[in-house]
Structures are given as structure tokens and as C-alpha cells.
Amino acid sequence: MKLDPNHPRPTLERPGWRDLSGPWDFALSEAEGPERVRFDRRIRVPFPPEAPGSGVQEPWVGVAWYRKVLRVKPRPGFRLFLRFGAVDYRAEVFLDGVRVLAHEGGHTPFSLELTPFLGRPLRLLVRAEDDPSDPEMPRGKQALGEPEGIFYPRTTGIWQPVWLEWVPESHIAALRLTPDLKALGFHLEAQVQGEGDGVEVALFPGAKGEVSFGDKPWLEAHFPLAGGLARGFLGLPLKGKGEEFLWRPENPVLFPLRLRLLRGRRVLDEVYSYGGLREVSAREGVFFLNGEPYFPKLALDQGLWPEGHLAAPGLSALRRDVELAKALGFNGVRKHQKLEDPRYLHLADRLGLLVFAEMPSFFRFSPTAARRYLAELQAALERDYNHPSVVAWVLFNESWGLAPWRRETQAFLQGVFLLARSLDPGRLLVDNDGWEHGPFWDLYTVHDYAPPEVLSRRYAQGAFPLAPMGRPLSWEGVPEGVRPFLSEFGGLRLKGPTPGWGYREVEGEEAFLAEVLRYVQVVCESRLSGFGYTQLYDTFQEENGLLDFRRRPKVPPERVRALLEGCEVRRILLE
């Protein structure tokens, strides 16, 4: 059996799920309850109402209502869950007019059990509230006012898949896989709801770039159940160091898993997942992958589309973005100010692409902003824990919402770093991307949009300016011996007829290509630990991508790829 690439939760998959994407009844109403809501429109879920793909395309939405009638018959011995990938920002769910669930957080999943309500048609209502003027919610690049500069049209309401899932009364509810390179295997923790004796785990041989199930498992192991948890170590039957089985962009080996909850010999539940065997670390700002120095060549990717804003038009669009980044020669992306759809992360796992995940920022610090941020961060770390492609978390960007000279925000920044480290110790952390770093960081990231010749002077010998963008790089001076990671540079615009903008601008396709190649050559020859080019594609009015907003190349991809693949970086990293 093959994993379903369309499944909204690819690291814990069951067959037989039902996609609820498509037409829903829709209304714009400030009403707090459903009694006075008049559903006079239709919307195409999961496109947000501000986006053309929704069929609504309202530019300024504060409260949106959704309605769908579900006709599902009970199944003896099974429970039915309604699952949401993401609803921006505050969601309330009503069944037959009664409020049964509330969730806050615009980028993280939640679910509701429908089993007690089955036996009749269910009138499902969702109220989504997203205050367009609230600066204390994690909103990323969504503009507080009219879109301008680096801030874009807003996304309200449902913007990731909604689906139904039948699960047995006793079932595997969650899974955590922690790779261990020294022992060549995975530490496994499966959370179980209901009864059972233990969890049987079958591991199948992995194939390059493909998750598939063979006829026979490589190995099978049984982990007893205690207190609702099954824990143990799943060792791989490998000889030597097993280097050919380690996950990296050039060799994205994945190991398919089948997990069965057992009572004696009886199978109570069966789910599918996969793992990638990889390890990341950092020393003095240098990125290490599987114990070796590795040079991340990232493209800034904001995860936006003309027809869907934050919502992807579909699986093929997500796959295309991964393939385009690789076609240009990048080995990774920084997903900027957005928690991306898990299906994208699954494709990055399969096709081989590093992902620097990033928390959306709030714009004003307060106890409310801190509470909201921490809740969403913890949910994000849990959701994406099993994806081998996710190698780093960017916690904050350019001090947005923070006043780093204030004691309370300094304490918050340090506390967030330590919390993220405790919850996900196997990934690298960037405390505050670009400048004003605190005392805790793994990669010392710098933003610098100077021309190529200036970048060459600044970074060729490893010495770099203390405030390249007019903001100090650290609270208390740059640490000695650190190798900088140039996480934003470039931003070049090909001048055209539209009123877009870039950090710099050139006229003519040949001049644009030449300048892009100059940027790439400079960073390849500088003493950096990695880089992130701004950006992969245009986003609304910000027209400084290597591709336009509809992903059409402005440069021959093979020209950029040839230069990136020829980067002489290993020698520099080892010096």
C-alpha cells in the first residue's frame, strides 16, 4: 500500500478519510450566534474569502460564517472526528445551532468528535473571527491596514483542508519519531486512546525519493502499552555506519512505517507513517548535517499564491514549489512568516529539501500576545515534529513585535528559545532572524540587502559589520569566532510595467540575470555558514523573485543551478 499524498496529516495516516473541500454556504456577519446569520453566498473551501479562488473575494473580512450539512451514518465500533488543518484566527464550531468547540490560533490544527451527534443530518456551522486591526495576534505578513511594502492581503477563516476521519474506539492518536544516528534507529512514542495490550511497528525498506510499502517488512517490533503510551527503540538492520540510509537533500531516504494497536492477536487500529534518519547541529554558527559541515543554500519562500493567498491551490501547486526550488539549485527554503501546509513538508521530505520553519510574528508585545504566541508555537512544534525536512525553527524575525531593549521582551525572547529547545531538542533554533540576537542562538543570521560588491567586501574574510541594516546584530556585541549566516540578501527586481518594488532594481532580462549571478557568486565565495536569497517568487506588490507570482521563471533555472551547485563551500567551512 502507498501513502496517500493528498492526506492532510501525512505523518499519521488512515485510509478512508473524507475530504470536505469544495462548496460551502457562506455569510459575512458580525453576529456572535447563528440565529441571525443569513447564508446568502457560496464559498470554495479551503480558499479564504479574500482570495479569488474562494469565489467570494471580499478584501476586508472580520467575521466569516460557514455552513455545511453532513449526512453520515454511525459505524459500530468506530468514532468520527471532524478535523481542521487551520482556521485564521479564532474559530467556533456549532452543531445544530449549539456551540460545541472554540479554537484560537490561525496556523495550527484542531478537531472535534462527531460520534455523539450521528444518526441524523448535522448542520455544521463555523464562525471565524480575524480582527484586521489586532496587532497582538501572530499574523505574519498579513497587513494591519491596506497591503503595502512587505505586507500583503489578509487571510481569514478556513485556509487548510477540512476532513472527516473514522477511527476505531481504541486507536493510535499521536506519534513521535526521534532519529538516533549513533544507534541507527528511531526512538518511538505512540499515544493511544482506549484499551490495548501494545503497539506493533513494522518498518519497510525505504527508496530514494519515494515512500512505498513493499511486500514484507524489514523488521517488526512490539512495544507494550503503559499509561496510554507505547515507547521503545526501533533499530534499523544496517551494517557499518549506514551512511547511504541517512536523509539529506541529495539522498532523501525515508522508511515507511505501519503501526497496529493490538489486543492479543486482534488488530484494533492501523495507521501509516514514515521516518527519516538525520541529525542537525551547529558549532560556532556552522550548520552540520549528519555530523558533517553542510552549506544551506536557501530561497525565501513566503507560501503565497495569487488565487489562494495563504491557501495552496492544491497538491500539485505545493509539489511544483518544491520542484522549482530544487530546479534553481537551492537545497532548502525558509518558509517566511507562515506555518506551511503539512503536505508541503511531506513533499520536502520525499523530494529532498531543507525547510527552515518560521513562526508568524505579532506586531505588539503584551501578555496577550505572549500567551497566543506560546500556544501556537507549542502546537506547531508538535505538529511538525516527525518531518525530517524541518531542520530549523525561526522563532522571531527582525524584532517584529519586540522592543529588545526592554527587560520583559528580552526575557520573553530567551524564554521562548529555551522552551522550544526543551520541546524539540533535535532541531536548530534562530532566536531573532536578521539582527538584535540575544544570548541564545544556533545560527547567527544576518540580513543585508547591499549590492554584490558591498557584500563581497563585508563577508569575504568572515569579518562583517556590526549593523549592516542600521540595527545592531546583538544586544551586547557580536560573539567572537562566529560564522555568519546571510539569511536575507538580494531582493532584486526586474523593472517592468507594474508598480511593484524590490530592494534594488535593474532594467532588462540580461542585466537581471547577470546581477542575480553576481549575488550568487559573491555568497558562494564568502566565509558564510549558509544563505537565504530573497526571494523564490514575487509576492503581490513585492516583485523581487526569481520567478513571478505565477511561478514563471525570470531567469534560466539551469544558469542559477549550475552556479549554486558549483559553490566551493566545504573548503571554506572547514577552514
Coordinates of C-alpha atoms in Angstrom, one line a residue:
M1 CA 0.0 0.0 0.0
K2 CA 1.2 3.5 -0.8
L3 CA 0.7 6.5 1.4
D4 CA -1.9 8.9 0.0
P5 CA -0.1 12.2 -1.0
N6 CA -3.4 14.1 -0.6
H7 CA -3.8 13.1 3.1
P8 CA -3.8 16.3 5.2
R9 CA -1.9 14.7 8.0
P10 CA 0.8 12.7 6.2
T11 CA 2.8 11.5 9.3
L12 CA -0.2 9.8 10.8
E13 CA -2.5 8.5 8.1
R14 CA -5.5 6.2 8.0
P15 CA -7.3 5.1 4.8
G16 CA -10.9 6.0 4.3
W17 CA -10.8 9.7 5.2
R18 CA -13.3 12.1 3.5
D19 CA -12.2 15.4 2.2
L20 CA -14.7 18.3 2.8
S21 CA -13.1 20.7 0.4
G22 CA -15.4 22.3 -2.1
P23 CA -18.6 24.4 -1.9
W24 CA -19.9 25.5 1.5
D25 CA -22.7 28.0 2.3
F26 CA -21.1 31.3 3.4
A27 CA -22.0 34.6 5.0
L28 CA -20.4 37.8 6.2
S29 CA -21.9 38.7 9.6
E30 CA -20.7 40.2 12.9
A31 CA -23.3 38.1 14.7
E32 CA -22.0 36.1 17.7
G33 CA -24.5 33.3 17.3
P34 CA -26.0 31.6 14.2
E35 CA -29.7 32.7 14.8
R36 CA -29.4 35.9 12.7
V37 CA -26.9 34.8 10.1
R38 CA -28.3 34.8 6.6
F39 CA -26.2 32.5 4.4
D40 CA -26.5 34.2 1.0
R41 CA -23.3 33.2 -0.7
R42 CA -21.2 30.1 -1.6
I43 CA -17.5 29.7 -0.9
R44 CA -15.0 27.2 -2.1
V45 CA -13.2 25.8 0.9
P46 CA -10.3 26.0 1.7
F47 CA -9.7 29.2 -0.1
P48 CA -10.1 32.3 2.2
P49 CA -12.8 34.8 1.3
E50 CA -10.3 37.5 0.5
A51 CA -8.8 35.3 -2.3
P52 CA -10.1 34.9 -5.9
G53 CA -10.2 31.1 -5.6
S54 CA -12.9 31.3 -3.0
G55 CA -15.5 32.8 -5.3
V56 CA -16.1 35.5 -2.7
Q57 CA -13.1 37.8 -3.0
E58 CA -14.0 40.3 -0.2
P59 CA -11.0 42.5 0.5
W60 CA -11.8 43.2 4.2
V61 CA -13.3 40.4 6.3
G62 CA -13.6 40.5 10.0
V63 CA -16.1 37.7 10.8
A64 CA -16.9 34.9 8.3
W65 CA -19.6 32.2 8.7
Y66 CA -19.5 28.7 7.0
R67 CA -22.3 26.1 6.8
K68 CA -22.4 22.6 5.6
V69 CA -24.9 19.8 6.1
L70 CA -23.2 16.4 6.9
R71 CA -25.0 13.2 6.3
V72 CA -23.0 10.4 7.9
K73 CA -24.3 7.1 9.3
P74 CA -22.9 5.7 12.5
R75 CA -20.4 2.9 12.3
P76 CA -20.5 0.4 15.2
G77 CA -17.1 0.3 16.9
F78 CA -15.8 3.5 15.4
R79 CA -15.6 7.2 16.3
L80 CA -15.9 10.0 13.8
F81 CA -13.7 13.1 14.0
L82 CA -14.0 16.4 12.1
R83 CA -10.5 17.8 11.6
F84 CA -9.4 21.3 10.6
G85 CA -5.9 22.0 9.3
A86 CA -6.0 25.7 10.0
V87 CA -8.6 28.4 10.5
D88 CA -7.5 32.1 10.8
Y89 CA -7.7 33.2 13.6
R90 CA -10.4 32.4 16.2
A91 CA -12.8 29.6 15.3
E92 CA -16.1 28.5 16.9
V93 CA -17.9 25.3 15.7
F94 CA -21.6 24.9 16.1
L95 CA -23.7 21.7 15.6
D96 CA -27.4 22.2 15.0
G97 CA -27.1 25.8 16.4
V98 CA -25.2 24.8 19.6
R99 CA -21.6 25.9 20.2
V100 CA -19.5 22.8 20.8
L101 CA -15.9 23.9 20.3
A102 CA -13.7 27.0 20.2
H103 CA -10.1 27.3 19.0
E104 CA -7.6 30.1 18.8
G105 CA -4.6 30.2 16.5
G106 CA -4.6 30.8 12.8
H107 CA -1.9 28.2 11.7
T108 CA -2.5 25.1 13.8
P109 CA -4.9 22.1 13.6
F110 CA -7.8 21.2 15.9
S111 CA -10.5 18.6 15.8
L112 CA -14.0 17.7 17.1
E113 CA -15.6 14.3 17.7
L114 CA -18.9 14.0 16.0
T115 CA -19.8 10.5 17.1
P116 CA -22.4 11.5 19.8
F117 CA -24.3 13.6 17.2
L118 CA -24.7 11.0 14.4
G119 CA -27.9 9.4 13.3
R120 CA -29.4 12.5 11.7
P121 CA -28.2 15.1 9.2
L122 CA -25.9 17.5 11.0
R123 CA -25.9 21.2 10.3
L124 CA -22.3 22.2 10.8
L125 CA -21.5 25.9 11.2
V126 CA -18.1 27.5 11.6
R127 CA -17.7 31.1 12.8
A128 CA -14.2 32.5 12.0
E129 CA -13.1 35.8 13.5
D130 CA -10.0 37.6 12.5
D131 CA -9.8 41.2 13.8
P132 CA -7.9 43.1 11.0
S133 CA -6.7 45.7 13.4
D134 CA -5.4 43.5 16.2
P135 CA -1.5 43.8 16.5
E136 CA -1.3 41.2 19.3
M137 CA -2.1 38.0 17.3
P138 CA 0.5 36.1 15.4
R139 CA -0.4 37.3 11.9
G140 CA 2.9 37.2 9.9
K141 CA 2.8 39.2 6.7
Q142 CA -0.9 40.0 6.8
A143 CA -1.3 43.7 6.7
L144 CA -3.0 45.6 9.6
G145 CA -4.2 48.1 7.0
E146 CA -4.1 48.3 3.2
P147 CA -1.4 46.0 1.7
E148 CA 1.9 47.8 1.0
G149 CA 5.6 47.2 1.2
I150 CA 6.3 43.8 2.7
F151 CA 2.8 43.3 4.0
Y152 CA 0.1 41.6 1.9
P153 CA -3.7 40.9 1.7
R154 CA -5.2 39.2 4.6
T155 CA -6.4 35.6 5.1
T156 CA -9.5 34.9 7.1
G157 CA -11.2 31.7 8.0
I158 CA -10.6 28.2 6.7
W159 CA -7.4 28.0 4.6
Q160 CA -6.2 24.5 5.1
P161 CA -8.0 21.2 4.5
V162 CA -11.1 20.1 6.4
W163 CA -11.8 16.4 6.6
L164 CA -13.7 13.6 8.3
E165 CA -11.9 10.6 9.8
W166 CA -13.2 7.4 11.2
V167 CA -11.1 5.9 13.9
P168 CA -11.7 2.7 16.0
E169 CA -12.9 3.2 19.6
S170 CA -9.3 2.2 20.7
H171 CA -6.8 3.9 18.4
I172 CA -3.4 5.4 18.0
A173 CA -3.9 9.2 18.5
A174 CA -0.4 10.6 18.1
L175 CA 3.2 9.5 17.1
R176 CA 6.6 10.9 17.8
L177 CA 9.7 9.6 16.0
T178 CA 13.1 10.8 17.1
P179 CA 16.0 9.7 14.9
D180 CA 19.2 8.4 16.6
L181 CA 22.2 8.3 14.2
K182 CA 24.6 6.7 16.8
A183 CA 22.3 3.8 17.4
L184 CA 20.9 3.8 13.8
G185 CA 17.2 3.8 14.5
F186 CA 14.2 5.7 15.9
H187 CA 13.0 6.3 19.4
L188 CA 9.3 5.9 19.1
E189 CA 6.4 7.1 21.3
A190 CA 2.8 6.3 20.3
Q191 CA 0.0 7.8 22.3
V192 CA -3.1 5.6 22.5
Q193 CA -6.7 6.3 23.4
G194 CA -8.7 3.4 24.7
E195 CA -7.7 -0.1 25.5
G196 CA -5.0 -2.3 24.1
D197 CA -2.0 -4.5 25.0
G198 CA 0.6 -2.9 22.8
V199 CA 1.6 -1.4 19.5
E200 CA 3.3 -3.5 16.8
V201 CA 5.5 -1.5 14.5
A202 CA 6.6 -2.8 11.1
L203 CA 9.3 -1.0 9.2
F204 CA 9.7 -1.3 5.4
P205 CA 12.7 -0.6 3.2
G206 CA 12.9 3.0 2.1
A207 CA 13.5 4.0 -1.5
K208 CA 15.2 7.2 -2.7
G209 CA 12.6 10.0 -3.1
E210 CA 9.7 7.6 -2.6
V211 CA 7.6 6.4 0.3
S212 CA 6.2 3.0 -0.6
F213 CA 5.4 -0.3 1.1
G214 CA 7.0 -3.5 -0.1
D215 CA 5.5 -6.9 0.4
K216 CA 7.5 -7.8 3.5
P217 CA 8.7 -5.6 6.4
W218 CA 12.3 -5.1 7.1
L219 CA 11.6 -5.7 10.8
E220 CA 8.8 -5.9 13.2
A221 CA 8.8 -4.9 16.9
H222 CA 6.3 -4.9 19.7
F223 CA 6.1 -2.2 22.3
P224 CA 3.9 -2.8 25.4
L225 CA 1.3 -0.2 26.4
A226 CA 1.6 1.5 29.7
G227 CA -0.5 4.5 30.8
G228 CA -1.7 5.1 27.3
L229 CA 1.8 5.2 25.8
A230 CA 3.9 2.7 23.9
R231 CA 7.6 3.6 23.9
G232 CA 10.7 1.9 22.6
F233 CA 13.6 2.0 20.2
L234 CA 13.3 0.8 16.7
G235 CA 16.8 -0.2 15.5
L236 CA 17.4 -0.5 11.7
P237 CA 19.1 -3.7 10.4
L238 CA 22.0 -1.8 9.0
K239 CA 25.7 -2.7 8.8
G240 CA 28.5 -0.3 9.4
K241 CA 27.6 3.4 9.6
G242 CA 24.6 3.1 7.3
E243 CA 25.5 6.4 5.6
E244 CA 23.6 5.5 2.4
F245 CA 20.4 5.4 4.5
L246 CA 20.8 8.9 6.1
W247 CA 18.3 11.5 5.0
R248 CA 19.7 14.6 3.2
P249 CA 18.6 16.7 0.3
E250 CA 20.8 14.7 -2.1
N251 CA 19.6 11.4 -0.8
P252 CA 16.1 11.7 0.8
V253 CA 15.7 8.2 2.1
L254 CA 12.5 7.6 4.1
F255 CA 11.5 4.5 6.0
P256 CA 7.7 3.6 5.8
L257 CA 6.1 2.5 9.0
R258 CA 2.9 0.6 9.7
L259 CA 1.6 0.8 13.3
R260 CA -1.0 -1.6 14.7
L261 CA -2.7 -1.4 18.0
L262 CA -3.2 -4.9 19.3
R263 CA -5.2 -6.8 21.9
G264 CA -3.7 -10.2 21.8
R265 CA -3.6 -11.1 18.1
R266 CA -6.6 -8.8 17.3
V267 CA -5.8 -5.6 15.3
L268 CA -7.7 -2.7 16.8
D269 CA -6.2 0.1 14.7
E270 CA -3.8 0.5 11.9
V271 CA -2.0 3.7 10.8
Y272 CA 0.8 4.6 8.4
S273 CA 3.7 7.0 8.8
Y274 CA 7.4 7.3 7.9
G275 CA 10.7 8.5 9.3
G276 CA 13.9 10.0 8.0
L277 CA 17.2 9.2 9.7
R278 CA 19.0 12.6 10.0
E279 CA 20.7 14.8 12.6
V280 CA 21.4 18.5 12.7
S281 CA 23.7 20.5 14.9
A282 CA 25.7 23.8 14.8
R283 CA 29.2 24.8 16.0
E284 CA 30.1 28.5 16.1
G285 CA 27.3 29.2 13.7
V286 CA 28.3 26.5 11.2
F287 CA 25.4 24.1 10.1
F288 CA 26.2 20.4 10.4
L289 CA 24.0 17.7 8.8
N290 CA 24.5 14.1 9.9
G291 CA 27.8 15.1 11.6
E292 CA 29.3 16.8 8.6
P293 CA 29.6 20.5 7.7
Y294 CA 26.8 21.4 5.3
F295 CA 26.1 24.6 3.5
P296 CA 22.3 25.5 3.3
K297 CA 21.5 27.4 0.1
L298 CA 18.0 28.6 0.8
A299 CA 15.4 30.6 -1.0
L300 CA 13.0 32.8 0.9
D301 CA 9.6 31.2 0.2
Q302 CA 6.5 33.0 1.6
G303 CA 3.9 30.4 0.8
L304 CA 1.5 32.7 -1.0
W305 CA -0.5 32.2 -4.2
P306 CA -2.5 34.7 -6.4
E307 CA -5.6 32.6 -6.2
G308 CA -5.4 31.5 -2.6
H309 CA -3.2 33.8 -0.6
L310 CA -2.0 31.5 2.3
A311 CA -4.0 28.6 0.8
A312 CA -2.4 26.4 -1.8
P313 CA -4.4 25.8 -4.9
G314 CA -3.8 22.1 -4.4
L315 CA -1.3 19.4 -4.0
S316 CA 0.2 19.9 -7.5
A317 CA 0.9 23.6 -6.6
L318 CA 2.7 22.5 -3.4
R319 CA 4.8 20.0 -5.3
R320 CA 5.6 22.5 -8.0
D321 CA 7.1 24.9 -5.4
V322 CA 9.4 22.2 -4.1
E323 CA 10.5 21.2 -7.5
L324 CA 11.1 24.8 -8.7
A325 CA 13.3 25.5 -5.7
K326 CA 15.4 22.4 -6.5
A327 CA 15.4 23.2 -10.2
L328 CA 17.1 26.5 -9.4
G329 CA 19.8 24.8 -7.4
F330 CA 18.6 25.6 -3.8
N331 CA 18.8 22.8 -1.3
G332 CA 16.3 24.4 1.1
V333 CA 13.8 27.1 1.7
R334 CA 13.0 29.4 4.6
K335 CA 9.2 29.4 4.9
H336 CA 8.8 33.0 5.9
Q337 CA 6.2 34.1 8.5
K338 CA 3.9 31.2 7.8
L339 CA 3.4 27.6 9.1
E340 CA 3.2 25.7 5.9
D341 CA 0.6 23.0 5.0
P342 CA 1.9 19.6 6.2
R343 CA 1.5 18.2 2.7
Y344 CA 4.3 20.6 1.6
L345 CA 6.5 19.3 4.3
H346 CA 5.7 15.8 3.2
L347 CA 6.8 16.6 -0.3
A348 CA 10.0 18.2 1.0
D349 CA 10.7 15.0 3.0
R350 CA 10.2 12.9 -0.1
L351 CA 11.9 15.1 -2.7
G352 CA 14.8 16.3 -0.5
L353 CA 14.6 19.9 0.6
L354 CA 15.7 21.5 3.8
V355 CA 13.0 23.6 5.5
F356 CA 13.6 26.4 7.9
A357 CA 10.2 26.7 9.5
E358 CA 9.2 30.1 11.0
M359 CA 6.6 31.3 13.5
P360 CA 4.3 34.1 12.3
S361 CA 5.1 37.3 14.3
F362 CA 2.7 39.5 16.2
F363 CA 3.3 43.3 15.9
R364 CA 2.9 44.4 19.6
F365 CA 4.2 42.7 22.7
S366 CA 1.8 42.2 25.6
P367 CA 0.8 39.3 27.9
T368 CA -2.0 38.5 25.5
A369 CA 0.5 38.4 22.5
A370 CA 2.8 36.2 24.6
R371 CA 0.0 33.8 25.5
R372 CA -1.2 33.5 21.9
Y373 CA 2.3 33.0 20.5
L374 CA 3.3 30.3 23.0
A375 CA 0.2 28.3 22.5
E376 CA 0.6 28.3 18.7
L377 CA 4.4 27.6 19.0
Q378 CA 3.8 24.5 21.1
A379 CA 1.1 23.2 18.7
A380 CA 3.4 23.9 15.7
L381 CA 6.4 22.1 17.3
E382 CA 4.2 19.1 18.0
R383 CA 2.5 19.1 14.5
D384 CA 5.8 19.1 12.6
Y385 CA 8.0 17.0 14.9
N386 CA 8.2 14.0 12.6
H387 CA 9.2 15.8 9.4
P388 CA 12.9 15.2 8.6
S389 CA 13.0 18.1 6.2
V390 CA 12.3 20.6 9.0
V391 CA 15.8 21.2 10.3
A392 CA 15.4 24.6 12.0
W393 CA 12.9 26.9 13.6
V394 CA 13.0 30.7 13.2
L395 CA 11.3 32.0 16.3
F396 CA 11.2 35.7 15.6
N397 CA 12.0 37.9 12.6
E398 CA 13.8 41.3 12.8
S399 CA 12.4 42.1 16.3
W400 CA 8.9 42.4 14.9
G401 CA 6.6 43.0 17.9
L402 CA 9.6 43.1 20.2
A403 CA 11.4 46.0 21.8
P404 CA 14.7 44.2 22.5
W405 CA 15.9 47.0 24.8
R406 CA 13.1 46.3 27.3
R407 CA 13.6 43.7 30.0
E408 CA 10.3 42.0 29.6
T409 CA 10.8 41.3 25.8
Q410 CA 14.4 40.2 26.4
A411 CA 13.2 37.7 29.0
F412 CA 10.4 36.6 26.6
L413 CA 12.8 36.0 23.7
Q414 CA 15.2 34.0 25.9
G415 CA 12.3 32.0 27.4
V416 CA 10.8 31.1 24.0
F417 CA 14.2 29.9 22.9
L418 CA 14.6 27.6 26.0
L419 CA 11.0 26.4 25.7
A420 CA 11.5 25.4 22.0
R421 CA 14.8 23.7 22.9
S422 CA 13.1 21.7 25.6
L423 CA 10.2 20.6 23.4
D424 CA 12.2 19.9 20.2
P425 CA 15.9 19.5 21.1
G426 CA 16.7 17.8 17.7
R427 CA 16.4 21.0 15.6
L428 CA 18.4 24.2 15.3
L429 CA 16.9 27.5 16.5
V430 CA 17.2 31.0 15.3
D431 CA 16.1 33.3 18.1
N432 CA 15.6 36.6 16.2
D433 CA 16.4 36.4 12.5
G434 CA 18.4 39.2 11.0
W435 CA 19.6 41.3 13.9
E436 CA 19.3 42.0 17.6
H437 CA 20.2 38.5 18.7
G438 CA 20.0 37.6 22.3
P439 CA 22.4 35.3 24.2
F440 CA 20.9 32.0 22.9
W441 CA 21.1 31.0 19.2
D442 CA 22.3 28.2 17.0
L443 CA 22.8 30.1 13.7
Y444 CA 23.9 33.7 13.7
T445 CA 21.7 35.1 11.0
V446 CA 22.2 38.4 9.3
H447 CA 20.0 40.4 6.8
D448 CA 21.9 42.6 4.4
Y449 CA 20.5 44.0 1.1
A450 CA 23.6 45.7 -0.1
P451 CA 24.8 45.3 -3.7
P452 CA 27.0 42.3 -4.5
E453 CA 30.3 44.3 -4.4
V454 CA 29.5 45.6 -0.9
L455 CA 28.6 42.1 0.3
S456 CA 31.9 40.8 -1.1
R457 CA 33.9 43.3 0.9
R458 CA 31.9 42.7 4.0
Y459 CA 31.9 38.9 4.1
A460 CA 34.8 37.7 2.1
Q461 CA 37.1 37.2 5.1
G462 CA 34.5 36.3 7.7
A463 CA 34.5 39.7 9.3
F464 CA 31.2 41.6 9.0
P465 CA 29.7 44.9 10.0
L466 CA 28.0 45.3 13.4
A467 CA 24.9 46.9 12.0
P468 CA 24.6 46.2 8.2
M469 CA 20.9 47.3 8.1
G470 CA 21.3 50.1 10.7
R471 CA 20.3 47.7 13.5
P472 CA 22.8 46.1 15.9
L473 CA 23.3 42.4 15.3
S474 CA 23.3 41.6 19.0
W475 CA 22.2 43.1 22.3
E476 CA 25.8 43.0 23.7
G477 CA 28.2 42.8 20.8
V478 CA 29.0 40.2 18.2
P479 CA 30.4 36.9 19.7
E480 CA 34.0 36.1 18.6
G481 CA 34.6 33.3 16.1
V482 CA 31.1 33.0 14.8
R483 CA 30.4 32.3 11.2
P484 CA 27.5 34.4 9.9
F485 CA 24.5 33.0 8.1
L486 CA 23.3 35.6 5.5
S487 CA 19.7 34.7 5.8
E488 CA 18.3 37.6 3.7
F489 CA 20.0 39.3 0.7
G490 CA 19.3 40.0 -2.9
G491 CA 15.8 41.3 -3.3
L492 CA 16.5 42.3 -6.9
R493 CA 13.6 43.5 -9.1
L494 CA 13.4 43.3 -12.9
K495 CA 11.9 46.6 -13.8
G496 CA 8.6 46.3 -15.5
P497 CA 5.3 48.0 -16.3
T498 CA 3.6 47.2 -12.9
P499 CA 4.1 49.4 -9.8
G500 CA 5.8 46.7 -7.8
W501 CA 9.1 47.1 -5.9
G502 CA 12.3 45.4 -4.9
Y503 CA 15.3 46.3 -2.7
R504 CA 17.2 47.1 -5.8
E505 CA 16.1 47.3 -9.4
V506 CA 17.6 46.7 -12.9
E507 CA 16.3 47.0 -16.4
G508 CA 16.3 44.2 -18.9
E509 CA 16.4 40.4 -18.6
E510 CA 20.1 40.1 -19.4
A511 CA 21.0 42.7 -16.7
F512 CA 18.7 41.0 -14.2
L513 CA 20.3 37.5 -14.9
A514 CA 23.8 39.0 -14.7
E515 CA 23.1 40.7 -11.3
V516 CA 21.4 37.6 -9.9
L517 CA 24.5 35.5 -10.8
R518 CA 26.8 38.1 -9.3
Y519 CA 24.9 37.8 -6.0
V520 CA 25.2 34.0 -6.1
Q521 CA 28.9 34.1 -6.9
V522 CA 29.6 36.5 -4.1
V523 CA 27.9 34.4 -1.4
C524 CA 29.4 31.2 -2.7
E525 CA 32.9 32.8 -2.3
S526 CA 32.3 34.5 1.1
R527 CA 33.0 33.0 4.5
L528 CA 29.4 32.3 5.4
S529 CA 27.8 29.3 7.1
G530 CA 24.8 29.5 4.6
F531 CA 22.5 31.9 2.9
G532 CA 18.9 32.7 2.0
Y533 CA 18.2 34.5 -1.2
T534 CA 15.2 36.9 -1.3
Q535 CA 13.2 35.5 -2.9
L536 CA 11.9 32.5 -4.8
Y537 CA 8.9 34.2 -6.4
D538 CA 7.2 37.6 -6.4
T539 CA 4.5 38.1 -3.7
F540 CA 1.8 40.6 -4.6
Q541 CA 3.4 44.1 -4.8
E542 CA 6.9 42.7 -3.8
E543 CA 8.3 41.8 -7.2
N544 CA 11.8 40.7 -6.3
G545 CA 11.6 37.0 -7.1
L546 CA 13.5 34.7 -9.4
L547 CA 10.0 33.6 -10.6
D548 CA 7.0 35.8 -11.0
F549 CA 3.9 35.3 -8.8
R550 CA 2.6 32.6 -11.1
R551 CA 5.9 30.8 -10.8
R552 CA 7.1 31.6 -14.3
P553 CA 11.0 31.9 -14.4
K554 CA 12.6 35.3 -14.9
V555 CA 16.0 33.6 -15.3
P556 CA 17.0 30.4 -16.9
P557 CA 16.9 28.0 -13.9
E558 CA 19.8 25.9 -15.2
R559 CA 22.1 29.0 -15.1
V560 CA 21.4 29.6 -11.5
R561 CA 21.5 25.9 -10.6
A562 CA 24.9 25.5 -12.3
L563 CA 26.4 28.3 -10.2
L564 CA 24.8 27.1 -7.0
E565 CA 25.9 23.5 -7.5
G566 CA 29.4 24.7 -8.1
C567 CA 29.7 26.6 -4.8
E568 CA 33.1 25.9 -3.2
V569 CA 31.8 26.0 0.3
R570 CA 33.1 22.8 2.0
R571 CA 36.6 24.1 1.9
I572 CA 35.5 27.4 3.4
L573 CA 33.5 25.7 6.2
L574 CA 36.4 23.5 7.2
E575 CA 39.0 26.3 7.4

